[in-house]
CSV table of C-alpha atoms in Angstrom, one decimal:
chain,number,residue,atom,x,y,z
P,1,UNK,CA,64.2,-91.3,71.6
P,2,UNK,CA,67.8,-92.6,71.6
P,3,UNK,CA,68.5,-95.7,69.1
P,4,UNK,CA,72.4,-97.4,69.8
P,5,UNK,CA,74.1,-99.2,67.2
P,6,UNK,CA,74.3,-102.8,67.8
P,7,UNK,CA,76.8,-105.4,69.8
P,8,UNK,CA,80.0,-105.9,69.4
P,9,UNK,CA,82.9,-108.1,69.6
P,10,UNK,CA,86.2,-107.0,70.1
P,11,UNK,CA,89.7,-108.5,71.2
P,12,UNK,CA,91.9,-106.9,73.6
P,13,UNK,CA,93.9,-103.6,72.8
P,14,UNK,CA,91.4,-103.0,69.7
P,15,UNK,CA,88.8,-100.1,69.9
P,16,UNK,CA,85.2,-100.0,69.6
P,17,UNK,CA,83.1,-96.9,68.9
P,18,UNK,CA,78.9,-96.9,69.9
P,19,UNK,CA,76.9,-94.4,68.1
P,20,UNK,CA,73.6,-93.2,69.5
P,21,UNK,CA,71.2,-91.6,67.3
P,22,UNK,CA,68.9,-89.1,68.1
P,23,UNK,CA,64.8,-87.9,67.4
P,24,UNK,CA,62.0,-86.5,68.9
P,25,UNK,CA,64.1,-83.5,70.3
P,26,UNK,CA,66.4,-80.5,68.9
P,27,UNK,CA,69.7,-82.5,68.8
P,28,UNK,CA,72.0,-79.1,69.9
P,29,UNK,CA,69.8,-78.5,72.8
P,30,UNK,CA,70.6,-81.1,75.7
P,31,UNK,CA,74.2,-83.0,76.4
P,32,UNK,CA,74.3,-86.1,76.1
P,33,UNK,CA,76.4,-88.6,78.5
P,34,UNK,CA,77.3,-91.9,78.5
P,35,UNK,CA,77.4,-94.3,80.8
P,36,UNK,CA,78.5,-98.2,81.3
P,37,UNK,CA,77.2,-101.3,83.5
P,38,UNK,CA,79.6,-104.3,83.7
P,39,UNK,CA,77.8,-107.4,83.8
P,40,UNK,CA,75.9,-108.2,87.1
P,41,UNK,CA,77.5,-104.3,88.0
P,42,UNK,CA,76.1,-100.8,88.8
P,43,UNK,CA,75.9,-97.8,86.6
P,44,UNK,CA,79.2,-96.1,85.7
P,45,UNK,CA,79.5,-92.4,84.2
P,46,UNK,CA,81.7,-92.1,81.5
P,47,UNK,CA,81.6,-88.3,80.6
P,48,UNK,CA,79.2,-86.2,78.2
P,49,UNK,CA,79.3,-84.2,75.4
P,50,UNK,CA,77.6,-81.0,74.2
P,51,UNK,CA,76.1,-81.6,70.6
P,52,UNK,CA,76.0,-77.6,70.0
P,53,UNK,CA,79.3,-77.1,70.3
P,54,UNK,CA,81.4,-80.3,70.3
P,55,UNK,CA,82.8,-79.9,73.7
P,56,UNK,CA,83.3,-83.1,76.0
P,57,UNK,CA,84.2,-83.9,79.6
P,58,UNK,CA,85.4,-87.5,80.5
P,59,UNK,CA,85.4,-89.0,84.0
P,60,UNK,CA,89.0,-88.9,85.1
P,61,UNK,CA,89.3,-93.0,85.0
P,62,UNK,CA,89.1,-93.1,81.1
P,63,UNK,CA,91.0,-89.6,80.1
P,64,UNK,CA,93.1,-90.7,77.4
P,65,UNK,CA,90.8,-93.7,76.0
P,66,UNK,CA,87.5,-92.2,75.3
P,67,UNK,CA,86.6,-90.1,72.7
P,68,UNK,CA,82.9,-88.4,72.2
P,69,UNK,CA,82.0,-86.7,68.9
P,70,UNK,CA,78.9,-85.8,67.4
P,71,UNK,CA,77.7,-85.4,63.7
P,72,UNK,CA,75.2,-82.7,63.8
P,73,UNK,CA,73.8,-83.6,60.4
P,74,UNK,CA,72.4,-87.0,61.3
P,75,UNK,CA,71.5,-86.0,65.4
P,76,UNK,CA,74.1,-89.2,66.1
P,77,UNK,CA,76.7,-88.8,69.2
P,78,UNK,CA,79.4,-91.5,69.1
P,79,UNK,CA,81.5,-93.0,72.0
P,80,UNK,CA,85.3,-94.4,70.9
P,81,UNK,CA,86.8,-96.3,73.8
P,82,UNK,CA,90.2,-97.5,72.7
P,83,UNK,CA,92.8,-100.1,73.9
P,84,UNK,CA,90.0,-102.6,74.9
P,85,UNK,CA,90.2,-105.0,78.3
P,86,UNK,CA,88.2,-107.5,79.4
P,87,UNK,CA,87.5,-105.8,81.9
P,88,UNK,CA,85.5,-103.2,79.4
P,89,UNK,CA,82.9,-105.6,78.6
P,90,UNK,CA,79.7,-104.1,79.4
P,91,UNK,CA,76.5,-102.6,78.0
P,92,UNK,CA,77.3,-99.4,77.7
P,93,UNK,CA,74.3,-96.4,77.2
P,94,UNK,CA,74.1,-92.8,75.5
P,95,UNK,CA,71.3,-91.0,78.1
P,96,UNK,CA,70.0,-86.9,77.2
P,97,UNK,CA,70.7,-85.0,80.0
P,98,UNK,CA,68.1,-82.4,81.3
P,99,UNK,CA,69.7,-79.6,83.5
P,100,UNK,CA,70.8,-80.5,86.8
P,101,UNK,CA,71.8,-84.2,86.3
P,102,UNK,CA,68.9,-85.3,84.8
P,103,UNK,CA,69.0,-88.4,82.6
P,104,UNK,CA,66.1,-88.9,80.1
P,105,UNK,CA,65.5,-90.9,78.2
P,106,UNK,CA,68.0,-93.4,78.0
P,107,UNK,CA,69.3,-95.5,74.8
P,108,UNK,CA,68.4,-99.5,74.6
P,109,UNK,CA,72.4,-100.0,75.8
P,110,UNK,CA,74.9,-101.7,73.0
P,111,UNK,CA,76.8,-104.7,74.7
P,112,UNK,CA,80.4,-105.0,73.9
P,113,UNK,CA,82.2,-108.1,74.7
P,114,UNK,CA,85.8,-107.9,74.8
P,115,UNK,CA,87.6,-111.1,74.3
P,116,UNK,CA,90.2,-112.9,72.4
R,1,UNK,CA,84.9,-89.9,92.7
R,2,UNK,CA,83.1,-92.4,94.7
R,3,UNK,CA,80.1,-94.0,94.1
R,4,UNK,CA,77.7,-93.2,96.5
R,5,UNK,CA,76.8,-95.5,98.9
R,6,UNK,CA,73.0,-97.2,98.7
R,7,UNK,CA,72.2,-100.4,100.6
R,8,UNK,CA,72.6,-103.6,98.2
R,9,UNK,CA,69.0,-104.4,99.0
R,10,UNK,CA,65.7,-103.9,100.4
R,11,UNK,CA,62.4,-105.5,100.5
R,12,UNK,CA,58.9,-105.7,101.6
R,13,UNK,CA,55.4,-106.9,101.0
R,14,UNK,CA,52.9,-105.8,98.8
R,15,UNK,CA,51.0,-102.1,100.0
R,16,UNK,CA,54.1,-101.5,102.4
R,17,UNK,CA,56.3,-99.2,101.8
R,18,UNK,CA,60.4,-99.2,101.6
R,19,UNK,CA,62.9,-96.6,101.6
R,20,UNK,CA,66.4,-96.4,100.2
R,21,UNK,CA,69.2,-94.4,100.8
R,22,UNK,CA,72.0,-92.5,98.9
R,23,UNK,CA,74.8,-91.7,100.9
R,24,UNK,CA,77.7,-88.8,99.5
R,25,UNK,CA,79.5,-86.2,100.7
R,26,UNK,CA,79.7,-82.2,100.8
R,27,UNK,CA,81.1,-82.4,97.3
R,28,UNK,CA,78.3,-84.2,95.6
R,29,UNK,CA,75.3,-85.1,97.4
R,30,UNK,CA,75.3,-82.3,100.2
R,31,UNK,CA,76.5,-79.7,97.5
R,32,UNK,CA,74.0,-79.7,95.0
R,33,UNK,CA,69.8,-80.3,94.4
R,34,UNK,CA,70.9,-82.6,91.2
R,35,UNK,CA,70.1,-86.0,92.8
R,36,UNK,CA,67.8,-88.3,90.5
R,37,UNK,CA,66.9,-91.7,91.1
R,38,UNK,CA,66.4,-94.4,87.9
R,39,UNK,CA,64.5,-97.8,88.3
R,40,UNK,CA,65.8,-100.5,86.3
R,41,UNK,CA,64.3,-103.9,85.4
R,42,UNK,CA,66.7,-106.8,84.2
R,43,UNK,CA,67.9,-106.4,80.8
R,44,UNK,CA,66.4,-103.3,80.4
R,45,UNK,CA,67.6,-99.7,80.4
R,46,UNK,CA,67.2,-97.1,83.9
R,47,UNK,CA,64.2,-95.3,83.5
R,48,UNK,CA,64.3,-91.6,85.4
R,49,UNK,CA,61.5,-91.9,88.4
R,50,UNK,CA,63.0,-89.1,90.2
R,51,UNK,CA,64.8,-85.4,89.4
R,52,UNK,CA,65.7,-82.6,91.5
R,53,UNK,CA,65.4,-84.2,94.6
R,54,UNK,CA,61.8,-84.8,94.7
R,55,UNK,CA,60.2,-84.0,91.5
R,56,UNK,CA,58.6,-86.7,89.8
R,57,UNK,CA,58.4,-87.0,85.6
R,58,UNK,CA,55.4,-87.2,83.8
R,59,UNK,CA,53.9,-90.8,84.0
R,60,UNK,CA,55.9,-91.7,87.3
R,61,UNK,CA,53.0,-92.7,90.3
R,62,UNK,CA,53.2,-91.0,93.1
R,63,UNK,CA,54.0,-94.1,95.1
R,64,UNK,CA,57.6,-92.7,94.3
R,65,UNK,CA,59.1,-90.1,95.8
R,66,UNK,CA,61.9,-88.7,97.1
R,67,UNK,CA,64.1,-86.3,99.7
R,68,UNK,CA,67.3,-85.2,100.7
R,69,UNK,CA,69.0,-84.4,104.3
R,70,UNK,CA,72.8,-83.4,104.2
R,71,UNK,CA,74.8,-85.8,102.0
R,72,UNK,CA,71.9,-88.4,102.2
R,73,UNK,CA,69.3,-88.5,99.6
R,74,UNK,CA,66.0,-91.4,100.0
R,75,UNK,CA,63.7,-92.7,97.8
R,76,UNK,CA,60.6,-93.9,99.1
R,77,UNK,CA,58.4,-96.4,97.1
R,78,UNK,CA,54.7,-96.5,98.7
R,79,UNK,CA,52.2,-98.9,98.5
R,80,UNK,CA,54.7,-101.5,96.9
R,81,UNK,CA,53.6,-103.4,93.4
R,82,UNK,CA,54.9,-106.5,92.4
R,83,UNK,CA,55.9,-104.6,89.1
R,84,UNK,CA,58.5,-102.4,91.4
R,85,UNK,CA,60.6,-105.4,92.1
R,86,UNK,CA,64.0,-103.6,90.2
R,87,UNK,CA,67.1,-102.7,90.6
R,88,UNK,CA,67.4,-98.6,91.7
R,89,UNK,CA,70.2,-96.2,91.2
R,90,UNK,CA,70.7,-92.5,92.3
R,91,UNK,CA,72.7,-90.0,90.6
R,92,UNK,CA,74.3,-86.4,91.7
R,93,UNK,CA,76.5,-84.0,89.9
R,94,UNK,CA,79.5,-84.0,92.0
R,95,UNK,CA,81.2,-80.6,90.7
R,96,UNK,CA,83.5,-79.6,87.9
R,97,UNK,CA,81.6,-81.0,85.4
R,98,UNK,CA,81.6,-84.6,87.1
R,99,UNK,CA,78.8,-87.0,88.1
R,100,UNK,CA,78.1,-89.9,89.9
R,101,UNK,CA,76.1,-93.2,90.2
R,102,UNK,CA,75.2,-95.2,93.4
R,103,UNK,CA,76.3,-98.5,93.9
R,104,UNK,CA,72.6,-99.5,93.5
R,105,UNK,CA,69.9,-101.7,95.4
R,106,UNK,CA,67.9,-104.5,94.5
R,107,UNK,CA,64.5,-104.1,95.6
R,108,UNK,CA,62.7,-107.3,96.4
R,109,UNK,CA,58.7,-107.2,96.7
R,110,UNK,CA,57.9,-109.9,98.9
């Protein structure tokens, strides 16, 4: 099971970071990715990161504004996006991945509105 | 990376069945056996129906299932339900640590 902090509000230019809590599962044995849906939109990958050893991948469109860490203590991954458009709003979703592109399960999603 | 190309939507009655497509390329689709497929009702979050292809999860009916030819991958809901009325998405690694999401289809049970 994944369990995503709550909503947010945010004005332009801020940052907002999502956390995503783990259970059920060794927390260092699966990536996990996240992934965005603009309102009324499709699904969007955002990049992953590998709990074991801290190391991330970001899809090439936000390189430079998201940031995935992980605290291994508390099985909780945590997505930063920074400098905030409106454009950013969305619900946006932690997801385990299972080899080969396998997404399960999936957290409830954590809207984030941005707006001034 | 591109999305991959699905239809926007697709419909039929009750106990007929409807099949989707997932259109990519050599790089993602036709490269790799990582396609998925994830149902998702509104306001909810996907739920994986589909791995590997064509292997189903525990749980998932068998109504569902799923293939690939070249850089097209299809997902084939038998015997529609009323309770399949969703939105559908399919997935690929698309190399060097990348993946990628269809543009998704709304499925409309008549």
């Amino acid at each position: 099971q994944l369990v995503q902090s709550g909503a947010e509000v945010k004005e332009p230019g801020a940052s907002v970071k999502v956390s995503c809590k783990a259970s059920g599962y060794t927390f260092t044995d699966y990536y996990v990715h996240w992934v965005r849906q603009a309102p009324g939109q499709g699904l969007e990958w955002m990049g992953w990161i590998n709990p074991n050893s801290g190391d991330t991948h970001y899809a090439q469109k936000f390189q430079g504004r998201v940031t995935m860490t992980r605290d291994m203590s508390i099985s909780t991954a945590y997505m930063d996006l920074s400098s905030l458009r409106s454009d950013d709003t969305a619900v946006y979703y932690c997801a385990r991945a299972i080899p080969a592109a396998t997404f399960d399960p999936w957290g409830q999603g954590t809207l984030v509105t941005v707006s001034s | 990376q591109s999305a991959l190309t699905q239809p926007p939507s697709a419909s039929g009655s009750p106990g007929q069945s409807v099949t989707i497509s997932c259109t990519g390329t050599s790089s993602d689709v036709g490269d790799y056996k990582s396609v998925s497929w994830y149902q998702q009702h509104p306001g909810k979050a996907p739920k994986l129906i589909i791995y590997e292809v064509n292997k189903r999860p525990s749980g998932v009916p068998d109504r569902f299932s799923g293939s690939k030819s070249g850089n097209t991958a299809s997902l084939t809901v038998s015997g529609l339900q009323a309770e399949d009325e969703a939105d559908y998405y399919c997935s690929s690694y698309a190399g060097r640590n990348n993946y990628v999401f269809g543009t998704g289809t709304e499925v409309t049970v008549l």
